[in-house]
């Protein structure tokens, strides 16, 4: 579903001008969050969108037992695939090469962008037409190519809108979900020549498609993402609704697909339950409009299709997550976005405040592996740990547990013999560590603990009203005048039981 279609369900009265957060740094997450929470228009937009998506998903998973059974299958497939990841990737590469696909390995975003640039220059391409791909967002393909004189045009309607607005996607499935149809109408009228202002959704979609259709015809290189890689057949599976993905992969002479190394499964039959979980969890659809199975370049006798197909397999921290048994489950994700749609934090601040390619709960657990914990140390704390994300995850990722592990990793050095995460212990605070050590020591010495509590109660009137970050949004902490034992004893008319700690 496009952002424009969703806009028909929004109830916002006027276009308005929101203070959109553009390409912010995740180090500024707390400040970004304050700004987002203060934007009533943004909050209303996301609340409406999340309610809509939750209702759509619930309609397809009304039978809890059936969902649990299907989720069990999906989780088992993802865990099995990851357990054999190196073997499956080698098998995939061999079968793709046999089918004429050129396979490239990129350890970093810089290496991936260098591969794209080399292919573009080999074909004297000045532009690329892109289907939706979050991995291309991850490597910032559009900006890196623009620096080298190669223009990338987004063809997914939501991506096209945020590109026109100079923004980044705020949701991995619905990139422009934060925009109303009034804002999109104003954007089209301003940015597309000879375009009148209209709030008619069908007219807006027609305008976008008219612009893009000429670009499909003229582009030498088409770019797409990949939802699933099938090792046994060497197949690239691409799921979409708008048909732009099929246009990007068939009309230009060269097709470049990019995806993370974790997307591989062994057999084609493994795709089917994952596809069913993906579409119903993401957009509340039984199936998407298009399911593309790409098996190589145009063969002799075929009338259409690209003459070259390339696949770029990106690592960018994924192998580190794979090697660590505590974090491997992070890679089970199939990018449905259900965890975002049900997250009370994401629903209030939207995706732009995170400052990362992947926002919400899944972004909080995957971004530290892609970017390191130093810039992303606040993201795992952006959760109430209510468990809604894990409850709806279609492949059983224990997101709250992973968030807690990342919180510990941000504060503590790795255990002996344990590979450190990038930026491990970057949030370590010696004052906080000292305070916890003192607290632990006091609890290990009961007599001193009771004495300290007694003194604290006598001095409770001197408790400062300012207590660092705690009092920014809360009342000051103050020792109670009487302990729980004393109060219970008073209620029951007996002497308090001595504290035997």
mmCIF file of C-alpha atoms in Angstrom, residues 15-290:
data_model
loop_
_atom_site.group_PDB
_atom_site.id
_atom_site.type_symbol
_atom_site.label_atom_id
_atom_site.label_comp_id
_atom_site.label_asym_id
_atom_site.label_seq_id
_atom_site.Cartn_x
_atom_site.Cartn_y
_atom_site.Cartn_z
ATOM 1 C CA UNK A 15 -1.672 20.246 5.102
ATOM 2 C CA UNK A 16 0.285 22.256 7.642
ATOM 3 C CA UNK A 17 4.040 22.401 7.754
ATOM 4 C CA UNK A 18 5.709 19.963 10.110
ATOM 5 C CA UNK A 19 9.221 20.415 11.399
ATOM 6 C CA UNK A 20 10.498 17.278 9.700
ATOM 7 C CA UNK A 21 13.682 15.743 11.008
ATOM 8 C CA UNK A 22 16.058 15.332 8.078
ATOM 9 C CA UNK A 23 18.911 12.841 8.169
ATOM 10 C CA UNK A 24 19.522 13.265 11.880
ATOM 11 C CA UNK A 25 22.334 11.640 13.825
ATOM 12 C CA UNK A 26 21.366 8.736 16.138
ATOM 13 C CA UNK A 27 23.677 10.315 18.725
ATOM 14 C CA UNK A 28 21.012 13.017 19.034
ATOM 15 C CA UNK A 29 18.207 10.538 19.596
ATOM 16 C CA UNK A 30 16.998 12.034 22.878
ATOM 17 C CA UNK A 31 16.822 15.546 21.459
ATOM 18 C CA UNK A 32 15.156 14.225 18.297
ATOM 19 C CA UNK A 33 12.610 12.415 20.426
ATOM 20 C CA UNK A 34 11.727 15.560 22.346
ATOM 21 C CA UNK A 35 11.176 17.380 19.061
ATOM 22 C CA UNK A 36 9.037 14.581 17.628
ATOM 23 C CA UNK A 37 6.889 14.234 20.752
ATOM 24 C CA UNK A 38 6.230 17.958 20.656
ATOM 25 C CA UNK A 39 4.896 17.733 17.098
ATOM 26 C CA UNK A 40 1.172 17.078 17.511
ATOM 27 C CA UNK A 41 0.672 16.751 13.747
ATOM 28 C CA UNK A 42 3.325 14.049 13.475
ATOM 29 C CA UNK A 43 1.973 12.138 16.450
ATOM 30 C CA UNK A 44 -1.560 12.176 15.085
ATOM 31 C CA UNK A 45 -0.320 10.996 11.703
ATOM 32 C CA UNK A 46 1.564 8.026 13.142
ATOM 33 C CA UNK A 47 -1.182 7.094 15.592
ATOM 34 C CA UNK A 48 -3.664 6.917 12.730
ATOM 35 C CA UNK A 49 -1.275 4.913 10.561
ATOM 36 C CA UNK A 50 -0.334 2.429 13.280
ATOM 37 C CA UNK A 51 -3.976 1.814 14.206
ATOM 38 C CA UNK A 52 -4.738 1.156 10.539
ATOM 39 C CA UNK A 53 -1.856 -1.293 10.094
ATOM 40 C CA UNK A 54 -2.581 -3.097 13.361
ATOM 41 C CA UNK A 55 -6.185 -3.629 12.327
ATOM 42 C CA UNK A 56 -5.140 -4.915 8.886
ATOM 43 C CA UNK A 57 -2.724 -7.429 10.412
ATOM 44 C CA UNK A 58 -5.206 -8.547 13.078
ATOM 45 C CA UNK A 59 -7.730 -9.344 10.365
ATOM 46 C CA UNK A 60 -5.347 -11.930 8.879
ATOM 47 C CA UNK A 61 -4.170 -13.443 12.166
ATOM 48 C CA UNK A 62 -7.470 -13.716 14.027
ATOM 49 C CA UNK A 63 -6.761 -17.402 14.749
ATOM 50 C CA UNK A 64 -3.992 -17.261 17.358
ATOM 51 C CA UNK A 65 -3.259 -20.971 17.224
ATOM 52 C CA UNK A 66 -2.864 -20.882 13.453
ATOM 53 C CA UNK A 67 -0.567 -17.867 13.695
ATOM 54 C CA UNK A 68 1.567 -19.540 16.354
ATOM 55 C CA UNK A 69 1.887 -22.651 14.197
ATOM 56 C CA UNK A 70 2.876 -20.675 11.096
ATOM 57 C CA UNK A 71 5.256 -18.520 13.118
ATOM 58 C CA UNK A 72 6.884 -21.664 14.467
ATOM 59 C CA UNK A 73 7.534 -22.811 10.900
ATOM 60 C CA UNK A 74 8.916 -19.403 9.903
ATOM 61 C CA UNK A 75 11.178 -19.212 12.931
ATOM 62 C CA UNK A 76 12.473 -22.728 12.322
ATOM 63 C CA UNK A 77 13.283 -21.899 8.691
ATOM 64 C CA UNK A 78 15.136 -18.730 9.621
ATOM 65 C CA UNK A 79 17.095 -20.438 12.410
ATOM 66 C CA UNK A 80 17.953 -23.374 10.139
ATOM 67 C CA UNK A 81 19.035 -21.063 7.322
ATOM 68 C CA UNK A 82 21.266 -19.021 9.631
ATOM 69 C CA UNK A 83 22.797 -22.163 11.103
ATOM 70 C CA UNK A 84 24.001 -23.056 7.594
ATOM 71 C CA UNK A 85 24.670 -19.534 6.367
ATOM 72 C CA UNK A 86 28.249 -19.954 5.030
ATOM 73 C CA UNK A 87 27.352 -23.153 3.139
ATOM 74 C CA UNK A 88 24.152 -21.685 1.720
ATOM 75 C CA UNK A 89 25.904 -18.540 0.524
ATOM 76 C CA UNK A 90 28.541 -20.575 -1.319
ATOM 77 C CA UNK A 91 25.835 -22.743 -2.884
ATOM 78 C CA UNK A 92 23.843 -19.667 -3.855
ATOM 79 C CA UNK A 93 26.862 -18.058 -5.489
ATOM 80 C CA UNK A 94 27.638 -21.177 -7.507
ATOM 81 C CA UNK A 95 24.080 -21.497 -8.812
ATOM 82 C CA UNK A 96 23.790 -17.802 -9.622
ATOM 83 C CA UNK A 97 27.032 -17.808 -11.582
ATOM 84 C CA UNK A 98 25.834 -20.871 -13.472
ATOM 85 C CA UNK A 99 22.748 -18.878 -14.469
ATOM 86 C CA UNK A 100 24.794 -15.922 -15.668
ATOM 87 C CA UNK A 101 24.397 -13.653 -12.640
ATOM 88 C CA UNK A 102 27.504 -11.730 -11.563
ATOM 89 C CA UNK A 103 27.915 -11.967 -7.783
ATOM 90 C CA UNK A 104 29.735 -9.286 -5.788
ATOM 91 C CA UNK A 105 30.633 -9.368 -2.089
ATOM 92 C CA UNK A 106 30.787 -6.128 -0.120
ATOM 93 C CA UNK A 107 32.049 -5.998 3.461
ATOM 94 C CA UNK A 108 31.165 -2.326 3.932
ATOM 95 C CA UNK A 109 28.833 0.293 2.436
ATOM 96 C CA UNK A 110 31.862 1.910 0.771
ATOM 97 C CA UNK A 111 32.692 -1.334 -1.035
ATOM 98 C CA UNK A 112 29.073 -1.750 -2.135
ATOM 99 C CA UNK A 113 28.942 1.778 -3.527
ATOM 100 C CA UNK A 114 32.237 1.239 -5.370
ATOM 101 C CA UNK A 115 30.698 -1.818 -7.057
ATOM 102 C CA UNK A 116 27.643 0.178 -8.139
ATOM 103 C CA UNK A 117 29.796 2.982 -9.487
ATOM 104 C CA UNK A 118 32.051 0.613 -11.429
ATOM 105 C CA UNK A 119 29.049 -1.030 -13.098
ATOM 106 C CA UNK A 120 27.493 2.355 -13.929
ATOM 107 C CA UNK A 121 30.716 3.619 -15.499
ATOM 108 C CA UNK A 122 31.227 0.404 -17.433
ATOM 109 C CA UNK A 123 27.887 1.127 -19.136
ATOM 110 C CA UNK A 124 28.347 4.907 -19.315
ATOM 111 C CA UNK A 125 25.192 5.280 -17.201
ATOM 112 C CA UNK A 126 24.437 8.727 -15.826
ATOM 113 C CA UNK A 127 21.398 7.569 -13.903
ATOM 114 C CA UNK A 128 19.745 4.595 -12.223
ATOM 115 C CA UNK A 129 16.076 3.801 -11.611
ATOM 116 C CA UNK A 130 15.480 2.159 -8.245
ATOM 117 C CA UNK A 131 12.889 -0.125 -6.760
ATOM 118 C CA UNK A 132 12.399 -0.157 -3.016
ATOM 119 C CA UNK A 133 15.470 -1.380 -1.137
ATOM 120 C CA UNK A 134 16.278 -0.664 2.496
ATOM 121 C CA UNK A 135 19.784 -2.065 2.006
ATOM 122 C CA UNK A 136 20.400 0.613 -0.640
ATOM 123 C CA UNK A 137 19.265 3.120 1.999
ATOM 124 C CA UNK A 138 21.692 1.493 4.420
ATOM 125 C CA UNK A 139 24.649 2.211 2.103
ATOM 126 C CA UNK A 140 23.208 5.659 1.193
ATOM 127 C CA UNK A 141 23.392 4.724 -2.475
ATOM 128 C CA UNK A 142 21.560 7.789 -3.782
ATOM 129 C CA UNK A 143 23.894 10.252 -2.089
ATOM 130 C CA UNK A 144 27.122 8.401 -2.821
ATOM 131 C CA UNK A 145 26.202 8.039 -6.523
ATOM 132 C CA UNK A 146 25.174 11.709 -6.724
ATOM 133 C CA UNK A 147 28.643 12.652 -5.485
ATOM 134 C CA UNK A 148 30.027 10.811 -8.518
ATOM 135 C CA UNK A 149 27.604 12.336 -11.031
ATOM 136 C CA UNK A 150 25.177 9.399 -11.207
ATOM 137 C CA UNK A 151 21.547 10.215 -10.389
ATOM 138 C CA UNK A 152 19.386 7.602 -8.666
ATOM 139 C CA UNK A 153 15.637 8.002 -8.959
ATOM 140 C CA UNK A 154 13.295 6.185 -6.591
ATOM 141 C CA UNK A 155 10.369 4.497 -8.344
ATOM 142 C CA UNK A 156 8.440 3.181 -5.344
ATOM 143 C CA UNK A 157 5.786 5.842 -4.775
ATOM 144 C CA UNK A 158 6.553 6.277 -1.080
ATOM 145 C CA UNK A 159 10.303 6.420 -1.720
ATOM 146 C CA UNK A 160 9.735 8.850 -4.597
ATOM 147 C CA UNK A 161 7.816 11.163 -2.268
ATOM 148 C CA UNK A 162 10.480 11.221 0.450
ATOM 149 C CA UNK A 163 13.191 11.677 -2.186
ATOM 150 C CA UNK A 164 11.343 14.679 -3.605
ATOM 151 C CA UNK A 165 11.055 16.056 -0.070
ATOM 152 C CA UNK A 166 14.754 15.486 0.627
ATOM 153 C CA UNK A 167 13.957 13.179 3.528
ATOM 154 C CA UNK A 168 14.636 9.584 4.445
ATOM 155 C CA UNK A 169 12.034 6.823 4.923
ATOM 156 C CA UNK A 170 10.280 6.847 8.284
ATOM 157 C CA UNK A 171 9.024 3.256 7.964
ATOM 158 C CA UNK A 172 10.667 0.294 6.247
ATOM 159 C CA UNK A 173 7.461 -0.757 4.445
ATOM 160 C CA UNK A 174 5.704 2.601 4.019
ATOM 161 C CA UNK A 175 8.462 5.193 3.640
ATOM 162 C CA UNK A 176 6.237 8.280 3.476
ATOM 163 C CA UNK A 177 3.741 7.220 6.105
ATOM 164 C CA UNK A 178 4.409 10.399 8.077
ATOM 165 C CA UNK A 179 3.025 12.564 5.272
ATOM 166 C CA UNK A 180 -0.588 13.487 4.652
ATOM 167 C CA UNK A 181 -2.114 13.730 1.197
ATOM 168 C CA UNK A 182 -2.209 17.498 1.594
ATOM 169 C CA UNK A 183 1.532 17.621 2.167
ATOM 170 C CA UNK A 184 2.136 15.333 -0.809
ATOM 171 C CA UNK A 185 -0.109 17.466 -3.009
ATOM 172 C CA UNK A 186 1.850 20.575 -2.054
ATOM 173 C CA UNK A 187 5.131 18.768 -2.666
ATOM 174 C CA UNK A 188 4.131 17.592 -6.154
ATOM 175 C CA UNK A 189 2.875 21.046 -7.118
ATOM 176 C CA UNK A 190 6.153 22.593 -5.986
ATOM 177 C CA UNK A 191 8.655 20.026 -7.297
ATOM 178 C CA UNK A 192 7.120 18.586 -10.498
ATOM 179 C CA UNK A 193 6.875 21.078 -13.378
ATOM 180 C CA UNK A 194 3.406 21.937 -14.685
ATOM 181 C CA UNK A 195 1.677 20.045 -11.879
ATOM 182 C CA UNK A 196 -1.440 21.622 -10.352
ATOM 183 C CA UNK A 197 -2.250 21.256 -6.672
ATOM 184 C CA UNK A 198 -4.703 18.428 -6.143
ATOM 185 C CA UNK A 199 -5.661 16.347 -3.135
ATOM 186 C CA UNK A 200 -7.212 13.638 -5.277
ATOM 187 C CA UNK A 201 -5.225 10.517 -4.391
ATOM 188 C CA UNK A 202 -5.756 8.772 -7.735
ATOM 189 C CA UNK A 203 -4.633 11.928 -9.560
ATOM 190 C CA UNK A 204 -1.513 12.172 -7.399
ATOM 191 C CA UNK A 205 -0.600 8.560 -8.098
ATOM 192 C CA UNK A 206 -1.135 9.138 -11.825
ATOM 193 C CA UNK A 207 1.175 12.166 -11.720
ATOM 194 C CA UNK A 208 3.918 10.160 -10.051
ATOM 195 C CA UNK A 209 3.558 7.263 -12.467
ATOM 196 C CA UNK A 210 3.659 9.580 -15.492
ATOM 197 C CA UNK A 211 6.981 11.007 -14.349
ATOM 198 C CA UNK A 212 8.454 7.619 -13.545
ATOM 199 C CA UNK A 213 7.352 5.828 -16.704
ATOM 200 C CA UNK A 214 9.646 7.938 -18.881
ATOM 201 C CA UNK A 215 12.528 7.240 -16.511
ATOM 202 C CA UNK A 216 12.004 3.468 -16.789
ATOM 203 C CA UNK A 217 12.260 3.808 -20.566
ATOM 204 C CA UNK A 218 15.467 5.832 -20.530
ATOM 205 C CA UNK A 219 17.470 4.325 -17.639
ATOM 206 C CA UNK A 220 20.373 2.013 -18.480
ATOM 207 C CA UNK A 221 20.588 0.570 -14.960
ATOM 208 C CA UNK A 222 17.773 -0.666 -12.740
ATOM 209 C CA UNK A 223 18.280 -1.326 -9.032
ATOM 210 C CA UNK A 224 16.225 -3.474 -6.677
ATOM 211 C CA UNK A 225 16.368 -5.117 -3.314
ATOM 212 C CA UNK A 226 15.752 -8.805 -2.630
ATOM 213 C CA UNK A 227 13.385 -10.330 -0.084
ATOM 214 C CA UNK A 228 14.633 -13.906 -0.241
ATOM 215 C CA UNK A 229 17.582 -15.664 -1.884
ATOM 216 C CA UNK A 230 17.108 -19.343 -2.750
ATOM 217 C CA UNK A 231 20.374 -21.268 -2.625
ATOM 218 C CA UNK A 232 19.284 -24.472 -4.396
ATOM 219 C CA UNK A 233 17.951 -22.688 -7.499
ATOM 220 C CA UNK A 234 19.944 -19.442 -7.538
ATOM 221 C CA UNK A 235 16.750 -17.373 -7.444
ATOM 222 C CA UNK A 236 16.252 -13.786 -6.305
ATOM 223 C CA UNK A 237 12.735 -13.307 -4.892
ATOM 224 C CA UNK A 238 11.269 -9.814 -4.879
ATOM 225 C CA UNK A 239 7.913 -8.956 -3.254
ATOM 226 C CA UNK A 240 6.070 -5.749 -4.217
ATOM 227 C CA UNK A 241 2.695 -4.161 -4.900
ATOM 228 C CA UNK A 242 3.221 -1.374 -7.412
ATOM 229 C CA UNK A 243 4.903 -3.156 -10.337
ATOM 230 C CA UNK A 244 7.814 -0.733 -10.242
ATOM 231 C CA UNK A 245 10.090 -3.483 -8.965
ATOM 232 C CA UNK A 246 9.358 -5.602 -12.032
ATOM 233 C CA UNK A 247 9.927 -2.560 -14.265
ATOM 234 C CA UNK A 248 13.313 -1.876 -12.623
ATOM 235 C CA UNK A 249 14.394 -5.475 -13.031
ATOM 236 C CA UNK A 250 13.257 -6.011 -16.627
ATOM 237 C CA UNK A 251 13.285 -2.759 -18.633
ATOM 238 C CA UNK A 252 16.850 -1.386 -18.200
ATOM 239 C CA UNK A 253 19.705 -3.281 -19.858
ATOM 240 C CA UNK A 254 21.414 -3.840 -16.512
ATOM 241 C CA UNK A 255 19.806 -4.977 -13.264
ATOM 242 C CA UNK A 256 21.705 -4.643 -9.975
ATOM 243 C CA UNK A 257 20.143 -6.293 -6.926
ATOM 244 C CA UNK A 258 21.459 -5.628 -3.451
ATOM 245 C CA UNK A 259 20.653 -7.355 -0.182
ATOM 246 C CA UNK A 260 22.133 -8.468 3.111
ATOM 247 C CA UNK A 261 23.864 -11.838 3.388
ATOM 248 C CA UNK A 262 21.295 -13.109 5.898
ATOM 249 C CA UNK A 263 18.418 -13.304 3.389
ATOM 250 C CA UNK A 264 19.358 -16.707 1.985
ATOM 251 C CA UNK A 265 17.233 -19.846 2.479
ATOM 252 C CA UNK A 266 18.047 -23.330 1.256
ATOM 253 C CA UNK A 267 15.019 -24.384 -0.746
ATOM 254 C CA UNK A 268 12.224 -22.680 -2.647
ATOM 255 C CA UNK A 269 9.642 -24.350 -0.421
ATOM 256 C CA UNK A 270 11.138 -22.390 2.492
ATOM 257 C CA UNK A 271 10.058 -19.148 0.829
ATOM 258 C CA UNK A 272 6.338 -19.907 0.886
ATOM 259 C CA UNK A 273 5.662 -19.728 4.661
ATOM 260 C CA UNK A 274 7.985 -16.728 4.981
ATOM 261 C CA UNK A 275 6.139 -14.976 2.128
ATOM 262 C CA UNK A 276 2.803 -15.642 3.822
ATOM 263 C CA UNK A 277 4.087 -14.283 7.142
ATOM 264 C CA UNK A 278 5.709 -11.272 5.477
ATOM 265 C CA UNK A 279 2.742 -9.963 3.523
ATOM 266 C CA UNK A 280 0.173 -10.483 6.271
ATOM 267 C CA UNK A 281 2.425 -8.999 8.956
ATOM 268 C CA UNK A 282 3.547 -6.039 6.852
ATOM 269 C CA UNK A 283 0.452 -4.722 5.108
ATOM 270 C CA UNK A 284 -2.308 -7.104 6.099
ATOM 271 C CA UNK A 285 -2.469 -8.702 2.652
ATOM 272 C CA UNK A 286 -2.850 -12.412 1.945
ATOM 273 C CA UNK A 287 -0.479 -11.938 -0.988
ATOM 274 C CA UNK A 288 1.138 -8.969 -2.662
ATOM 275 C CA UNK A 289 0.250 -7.930 -6.191
ATOM 276 C CA UNK A 290 3.595 -9.100 -7.566
#
